Amino acid sequence: MAIPRLLVVDDDAETRSMMTQFLQQNGFMAFPCETEDAIRHHLKGGRVDLILLDVMLADENGVEICARLRKEQDVPVILVSALSADHHRMKGYEVGADDYIAKPFNPELLLARVRAVLHRANRSASLVYRRSVSVFRFAGWHYDAKRDEVTSPQGYQVALSRKETALLKVLLANPHIPLTRDEIANALDVTGEAQGTPPEGSGRAIDVLVGRLRGKIETDPKSPELLRTERGIGYVFAADVSTEDSA
């Protein structure tokens, strides 16, 4: 399975550093952030599995940030706050937070809560879909997500099936991140865009789907440069991906 990628959002440098190091020492990929802009930068850059979000940031409100993110993303959010009263917790849950942890907290409790939320979210909604993104570019290719149009570097349109398009979306949302067959299969199932993939033997179904997509976007499908096999894991989209947000 891919290592979970977490964001630690806190305006206090010491707290941010302590939480980040603790999570890294316990097997997570953790990245420190101070602002909503930093969060969005990471979300655009690839997969984010969970956000630990402080409620009382210097010039921003974590509850309001959570509310905005929830309109665009399914990535799990745990709010962290010194405000422990029930009405503060309720505000967090009302905007879609997955959990609420009061400061000061036992680090082992934090770890348990993080693992619990990740376990509940383990349907590869963790593969963050860039819902606000309208255009993807990779290796000279152009994908218009609004029109579902894929254009080759030579300028001609390539017709993809619904399942092939759904797979491409998963890959473009997670460049350079090795994904297991189960992660891909679950992500396709969550979107509802590729219904009909058999739950049993889904690994073989993913292999077939990958082969079909390779046949349409690779110069040499037998020696793929974009959608590569990651031995012992699954597949990885090996190209850099740039994006444009929709208005």
mmCIF file of C-alpha atoms in Angstrom:
data_model
loop_
_atom_site.group_PDB
_atom_site.id
_atom_site.type_symbol
_atom_site.label_atom_id
_atom_site.label_comp_id
_atom_site.label_asym_id
_atom_site.label_seq_id
_atom_site.Cartn_x
_atom_site.Cartn_y
_atom_site.Cartn_z
ATOM 1 C CA MET A 1 0.000 0.000 0.000
ATOM 2 C CA ALA A 2 1.141 3.570 -0.634
ATOM 3 C CA ILE A 3 2.431 5.473 2.385
ATOM 4 C CA PRO A 4 -0.242 7.917 3.655
ATOM 5 C CA ARG A 5 0.520 11.569 2.893
ATOM 6 C CA LEU A 6 -0.536 14.031 5.605
ATOM 7 C CA LEU A 7 -0.537 17.815 5.887
ATOM 8 C CA VAL A 8 0.160 19.399 9.289
ATOM 9 C CA VAL A 9 -1.342 22.888 9.313
ATOM 10 C CA ASP A 10 -0.394 25.099 12.260
ATOM 11 C CA ASP A 11 0.917 28.659 12.505
ATOM 12 C CA ASP A 12 3.149 27.805 15.471
ATOM 13 C CA ALA A 13 6.496 26.673 14.077
ATOM 14 C CA GLU A 14 7.426 24.540 17.093
ATOM 15 C CA THR A 15 4.091 22.703 17.167
ATOM 16 C CA ARG A 16 4.145 22.244 13.403
ATOM 17 C CA SER A 17 7.650 20.812 13.487
ATOM 18 C CA MET A 18 6.926 18.530 16.454
ATOM 19 C CA MET A 19 3.768 17.049 14.902
ATOM 20 C CA THR A 20 5.400 16.628 11.497
ATOM 21 C CA GLN A 21 8.431 14.819 12.916
ATOM 22 C CA PHE A 22 6.281 12.617 15.141
ATOM 23 C CA LEU A 23 4.128 11.501 12.220
ATOM 24 C CA GLN A 24 7.167 10.894 10.030
ATOM 25 C CA GLN A 25 8.727 8.755 12.757
ATOM 26 C CA ASN A 26 5.553 6.678 12.806
ATOM 27 C CA GLY A 27 5.573 5.803 9.136
ATOM 28 C CA PHE A 28 3.673 8.674 7.494
ATOM 29 C CA MET A 29 4.756 11.183 4.874
ATOM 30 C CA ALA A 30 3.981 14.444 6.687
ATOM 31 C CA PHE A 31 4.355 17.954 5.258
ATOM 32 C CA PRO A 32 4.169 21.187 7.289
ATOM 33 C CA CYS A 33 1.852 24.028 6.189
ATOM 34 C CA GLU A 34 0.951 27.433 7.621
ATOM 35 C CA THR A 35 -1.851 28.724 5.405
ATOM 36 C CA GLU A 36 -4.775 27.733 3.197
ATOM 37 C CA ASP A 37 -2.687 28.630 0.146
ATOM 38 C CA ALA A 38 -0.072 26.104 1.241
ATOM 39 C CA ILE A 39 -2.765 23.442 1.639
ATOM 40 C CA ARG A 40 -4.064 24.077 -1.861
ATOM 41 C CA HIS A 41 -0.538 23.980 -3.269
ATOM 42 C CA HIS A 42 -0.133 20.439 -1.923
ATOM 43 C CA LEU A 43 -3.585 19.383 -3.103
ATOM 44 C CA LYS A 44 -2.735 20.486 -6.626
ATOM 45 C CA GLY A 45 0.609 18.713 -6.457
ATOM 46 C CA GLY A 46 -0.761 15.218 -5.887
ATOM 47 C CA ARG A 47 -2.408 12.880 -3.431
ATOM 48 C CA VAL A 48 -3.188 14.038 0.106
ATOM 49 C CA ASP A 49 -4.708 11.447 2.436
ATOM 50 C CA LEU A 50 -5.474 13.547 5.518
ATOM 51 C CA ILE A 51 -5.155 17.120 6.782
ATOM 52 C CA LEU A 52 -4.469 17.965 10.431
ATOM 53 C CA LEU A 53 -5.810 21.516 10.589
ATOM 54 C CA ASP A 54 -5.401 23.883 13.532
ATOM 55 C CA VAL A 55 -8.537 25.934 14.190
ATOM 56 C CA MET A 56 -6.859 29.135 15.384
ATOM 57 C CA LEU A 57 -4.349 30.149 12.724
ATOM 58 C CA ALA A 58 -2.715 33.581 12.719
ATOM 59 C CA ASP A 59 -4.887 35.291 10.094
ATOM 60 C CA GLU A 60 -7.193 32.443 9.106
ATOM 61 C CA ASN A 61 -9.867 30.275 10.680
ATOM 62 C CA GLY A 62 -9.434 26.535 10.397
ATOM 63 C CA VAL A 63 -13.171 25.853 10.581
ATOM 64 C CA GLU A 64 -13.795 28.190 7.634
ATOM 65 C CA ILE A 65 -10.936 26.610 5.681
ATOM 66 C CA CYS A 66 -12.417 23.162 6.346
ATOM 67 C CA ALA A 67 -15.815 24.342 5.094
ATOM 68 C CA ARG A 68 -14.286 25.631 1.841
ATOM 69 C CA LEU A 69 -12.237 22.487 1.297
ATOM 70 C CA ARG A 70 -15.218 20.253 1.911
ATOM 71 C CA LYS A 71 -17.059 21.884 -1.008
ATOM 72 C CA GLU A 72 -14.253 20.785 -3.336
ATOM 73 C CA GLN A 73 -12.528 17.764 -1.802
ATOM 74 C CA ASP A 74 -13.247 14.497 0.000
ATOM 75 C CA VAL A 75 -9.856 14.488 1.722
ATOM 76 C CA PRO A 76 -10.320 13.734 5.458
ATOM 77 C CA VAL A 77 -9.769 16.645 7.874
ATOM 78 C CA ILE A 78 -9.014 16.448 11.596
ATOM 79 C CA LEU A 79 -9.417 19.796 13.353
ATOM 80 C CA VAL A 80 -6.975 20.492 16.183
ATOM 81 C CA SER A 81 -7.793 23.220 18.701
ATOM 82 C CA ALA A 82 -7.321 24.520 22.239
ATOM 83 C CA LEU A 83 -11.065 25.247 22.150
ATOM 84 C CA SER A 84 -12.548 22.061 23.567
ATOM 85 C CA ALA A 85 -16.105 23.114 24.450
ATOM 86 C CA ASP A 86 -18.893 21.094 22.848
ATOM 87 C CA HIS A 87 -20.171 23.999 20.757
ATOM 88 C CA HIS A 88 -16.710 24.468 19.228
ATOM 89 C CA ARG A 89 -16.566 20.778 18.385
ATOM 90 C CA MET A 90 -20.036 20.915 16.871
ATOM 91 C CA LYS A 91 -19.016 23.757 14.563
ATOM 92 C CA GLY A 92 -16.190 21.591 13.294
ATOM 93 C CA TYR A 93 -18.400 18.602 12.653
ATOM 94 C CA GLU A 94 -21.070 20.772 11.033
ATOM 95 C CA VAL A 95 -18.645 21.938 8.322
ATOM 96 C CA GLY A 96 -17.557 18.379 7.568
ATOM 97 C CA ALA A 97 -14.542 17.687 9.790
ATOM 98 C CA ASP A 98 -13.907 13.972 10.277
ATOM 99 C CA ASP A 99 -12.632 14.377 13.823
ATOM 100 C CA TYR A 100 -11.779 17.074 16.407
ATOM 101 C CA ILE A 101 -8.856 16.833 18.820
ATOM 102 C CA ALA A 102 -8.432 19.217 21.750
ATOM 103 C CA LYS A 103 -5.032 20.603 22.765
ATOM 104 C CA PRO A 104 -3.002 19.615 24.667
ATOM 105 C CA PHE A 105 -3.207 16.032 23.468
ATOM 106 C CA ASN A 106 -1.302 12.812 23.997
ATOM 107 C CA PRO A 107 0.752 12.143 20.837
ATOM 108 C CA GLU A 108 -0.252 8.480 20.943
ATOM 109 C CA LEU A 109 -3.909 9.542 20.995
ATOM 110 C CA LEU A 110 -3.287 11.729 17.955
ATOM 111 C CA LEU A 111 -1.693 8.773 16.200
ATOM 112 C CA ALA A 112 -4.656 6.529 17.019
ATOM 113 C CA ARG A 113 -7.157 9.105 15.770
ATOM 114 C CA VAL A 114 -5.200 9.646 12.543
ATOM 115 C CA ARG A 115 -5.121 5.911 11.876
ATOM 116 C CA ALA A 116 -8.824 5.581 12.652
ATOM 117 C CA VAL A 117 -9.801 8.352 10.230
ATOM 118 C CA LEU A 118 -7.548 6.943 7.521
ATOM 119 C CA HIS A 119 -9.078 3.516 8.037
ATOM 120 C CA ARG A 120 -12.594 4.909 7.637
ATOM 121 C CA ALA A 121 -11.554 6.802 4.546
ATOM 122 C CA ASN A 122 -9.737 3.863 2.987
ATOM 123 C CA ARG A 123 -11.852 3.650 -0.110
ATOM 124 C CA SER A 124 -9.313 5.680 -2.072
ATOM 125 C CA ALA A 125 -11.285 8.817 -1.718
ATOM 126 C CA SER A 126 -7.817 9.501 -0.415
ATOM 127 C CA LEU A 127 -6.853 9.790 -4.070
ATOM 128 C CA VAL A 128 -7.713 13.441 -4.187
ATOM 129 C CA TYR A 129 -9.708 14.451 -7.271
ATOM 130 C CA ARG A 130 -8.870 17.947 -8.390
ATOM 131 C CA ARG A 131 -12.484 18.920 -8.790
ATOM 132 C CA SER A 132 -11.688 22.563 -9.485
ATOM 133 C CA VAL A 133 -9.237 21.688 -12.246
ATOM 134 C CA SER A 134 -10.444 22.108 -15.801
ATOM 135 C CA VAL A 135 -7.276 21.436 -17.811
ATOM 136 C CA PHE A 136 -4.418 18.953 -17.386
ATOM 137 C CA ARG A 137 -1.219 18.967 -19.464
ATOM 138 C CA PHE A 138 1.369 16.194 -19.544
ATOM 139 C CA ALA A 139 4.166 15.299 -21.986
ATOM 140 C CA GLY A 140 2.627 17.463 -24.703
ATOM 141 C CA TRP A 141 -0.853 16.015 -24.123
ATOM 142 C CA HIS A 142 -3.891 18.121 -23.203
ATOM 143 C CA TYR A 143 -6.925 16.868 -21.267
ATOM 144 C CA ASP A 144 -9.970 19.134 -20.976
ATOM 145 C CA ALA A 145 -11.849 17.778 -17.945
ATOM 146 C CA LYS A 146 -14.933 19.885 -18.650
ATOM 147 C CA ARG A 147 -15.395 18.461 -22.132
ATOM 148 C CA ASP A 148 -13.685 15.115 -21.533
ATOM 149 C CA GLU A 149 -11.470 15.779 -24.558
ATOM 150 C CA VAL A 150 -7.973 14.326 -24.828
ATOM 151 C CA THR A 151 -5.637 15.899 -27.398
ATOM 152 C CA SER A 152 -2.326 14.380 -28.447
ATOM 153 C CA PRO A 153 0.956 16.313 -28.850
ATOM 154 C CA GLN A 154 0.278 16.208 -32.614
ATOM 155 C CA GLY A 155 -3.024 18.026 -32.111
ATOM 156 C CA TYR A 156 -5.540 15.267 -32.822
ATOM 157 C CA GLN A 157 -8.244 14.133 -30.413
ATOM 158 C CA VAL A 158 -8.081 10.650 -28.933
ATOM 159 C CA ALA A 159 -11.347 8.954 -28.031
ATOM 160 C CA LEU A 160 -11.371 7.301 -24.605
ATOM 161 C CA SER A 161 -14.081 5.133 -23.102
ATOM 162 C CA ARG A 162 -15.694 6.156 -19.801
ATOM 163 C CA LYS A 163 -13.517 3.706 -17.869
ATOM 164 C CA GLU A 164 -10.356 4.823 -19.653
ATOM 165 C CA THR A 165 -11.194 8.462 -18.878
ATOM 166 C CA ALA A 166 -11.838 7.624 -15.230
ATOM 167 C CA LEU A 167 -8.468 5.862 -15.022
ATOM 168 C CA LEU A 168 -6.730 8.821 -16.648
ATOM 169 C CA LYS A 169 -8.279 11.152 -14.046
ATOM 170 C CA VAL A 170 -6.966 9.006 -11.199
ATOM 171 C CA LEU A 171 -3.485 9.016 -12.717
ATOM 172 C CA LEU A 172 -3.434 12.762 -13.457
ATOM 173 C CA ALA A 173 -4.481 13.488 -9.878
ATOM 174 C CA ASN A 174 -1.552 11.446 -8.566
ATOM 175 C CA PRO A 175 1.536 11.924 -10.766
ATOM 176 C CA HIS A 176 4.722 10.153 -9.657
ATOM 177 C CA ILE A 177 2.835 8.329 -6.878
ATOM 178 C CA PRO A 178 2.878 4.519 -7.087
ATOM 179 C CA LEU A 179 -0.686 3.217 -6.799
ATOM 180 C CA THR A 180 -1.734 -0.327 -6.046
ATOM 181 C CA ARG A 181 -4.312 -2.061 -8.194
ATOM 182 C CA ASP A 182 -6.718 -2.025 -5.240
ATOM 183 C CA GLU A 183 -6.283 1.737 -4.800
ATOM 184 C CA ILE A 184 -7.026 2.301 -8.464
ATOM 185 C CA ALA A 185 -9.994 -0.066 -8.463
ATOM 186 C CA ASN A 186 -11.451 1.550 -5.332
ATOM 187 C CA ALA A 187 -10.954 5.028 -6.755
ATOM 188 C CA LEU A 188 -12.773 4.109 -9.947
ATOM 189 C CA ASP A 189 -15.598 2.597 -7.911
ATOM 190 C CA VAL A 190 -15.890 5.673 -5.660
ATOM 191 C CA THR A 191 -16.270 8.030 -8.603
ATOM 192 C CA GLY A 192 -19.074 5.952 -10.057
ATOM 193 C CA GLU A 193 -17.433 6.594 -13.416
ATOM 194 C CA ALA A 194 -16.335 3.046 -13.994
ATOM 195 C CA GLN A 195 -19.093 0.908 -12.607
ATOM 196 C CA GLY A 196 -19.021 -2.667 -13.712
ATOM 197 C CA THR A 197 -15.425 -3.403 -12.718
ATOM 198 C CA PRO A 198 -15.756 -6.777 -10.987
ATOM 199 C CA PRO A 199 -14.971 -6.604 -7.248
ATOM 200 C CA GLU A 200 -13.359 -10.028 -7.442
ATOM 201 C CA GLY A 201 -10.387 -10.269 -9.739
ATOM 202 C CA SER A 202 -10.331 -6.483 -9.984
ATOM 203 C CA GLY A 203 -6.538 -6.585 -10.240
ATOM 204 C CA ARG A 204 -6.794 -8.332 -13.594
ATOM 205 C CA ALA A 205 -9.501 -5.877 -14.692
ATOM 206 C CA ILE A 206 -7.178 -2.965 -13.850
ATOM 207 C CA ASP A 207 -4.353 -4.565 -15.831
ATOM 208 C CA VAL A 208 -6.626 -4.828 -18.858
ATOM 209 C CA LEU A 209 -7.791 -1.226 -18.454
ATOM 210 C CA VAL A 210 -4.205 0.012 -18.103
ATOM 211 C CA GLY A 211 -3.296 -1.863 -21.269
ATOM 212 C CA ARG A 212 -6.132 -0.218 -23.180
ATOM 213 C CA LEU A 213 -5.152 3.269 -21.991
ATOM 214 C CA ARG A 214 -1.504 2.641 -22.843
ATOM 215 C CA GLY A 215 -2.584 1.699 -26.342
ATOM 216 C CA LYS A 216 -4.033 5.172 -26.793
ATOM 217 C CA ILE A 217 -1.526 7.488 -25.058
ATOM 218 C CA GLU A 218 1.839 5.693 -25.302
ATOM 219 C CA THR A 219 4.134 5.977 -28.321
ATOM 220 C CA ASP A 220 5.110 2.346 -27.746
ATOM 221 C CA PRO A 221 2.600 0.562 -25.467
ATOM 222 C CA LYS A 222 5.034 -2.347 -25.020
ATOM 223 C CA SER A 223 7.638 0.043 -23.616
ATOM 224 C CA PRO A 224 5.529 2.640 -21.792
ATOM 225 C CA GLU A 225 7.025 5.971 -20.774
ATOM 226 C CA LEU A 226 3.933 7.583 -19.200
ATOM 227 C CA LEU A 227 2.038 4.818 -17.423
ATOM 228 C CA ARG A 228 4.698 2.546 -16.016
ATOM 229 C CA THR A 229 4.510 -0.671 -14.043
ATOM 230 C CA GLU A 230 5.834 -0.279 -10.494
ATOM 231 C CA ARG A 231 7.163 -3.710 -9.672
ATOM 232 C CA GLY A 232 5.685 -5.147 -6.492
ATOM 233 C CA ILE A 233 3.160 -2.304 -6.149
ATOM 234 C CA GLY A 234 1.081 -1.549 -9.215
ATOM 235 C CA TYR A 235 1.367 1.422 -11.546
ATOM 236 C CA VAL A 236 2.776 4.938 -11.533
ATOM 237 C CA PHE A 237 2.092 7.874 -13.850
ATOM 238 C CA ALA A 238 5.639 8.974 -14.616
ATOM 239 C CA ALA A 239 5.008 12.310 -16.355
ATOM 240 C CA ASP A 240 4.873 15.771 -14.801
ATOM 241 C CA VAL A 241 1.347 17.164 -14.776
ATOM 242 C CA SER A 242 0.428 20.848 -14.907
ATOM 243 C CA THR A 243 -3.089 22.116 -14.267
ATOM 244 C CA GLU A 244 -5.414 25.065 -14.704
ATOM 245 C CA ASP A 245 -8.272 25.747 -12.305
ATOM 246 C CA SER A 246 -11.767 26.396 -13.524
ATOM 247 C CA ALA A 247 -13.233 29.818 -12.829
#
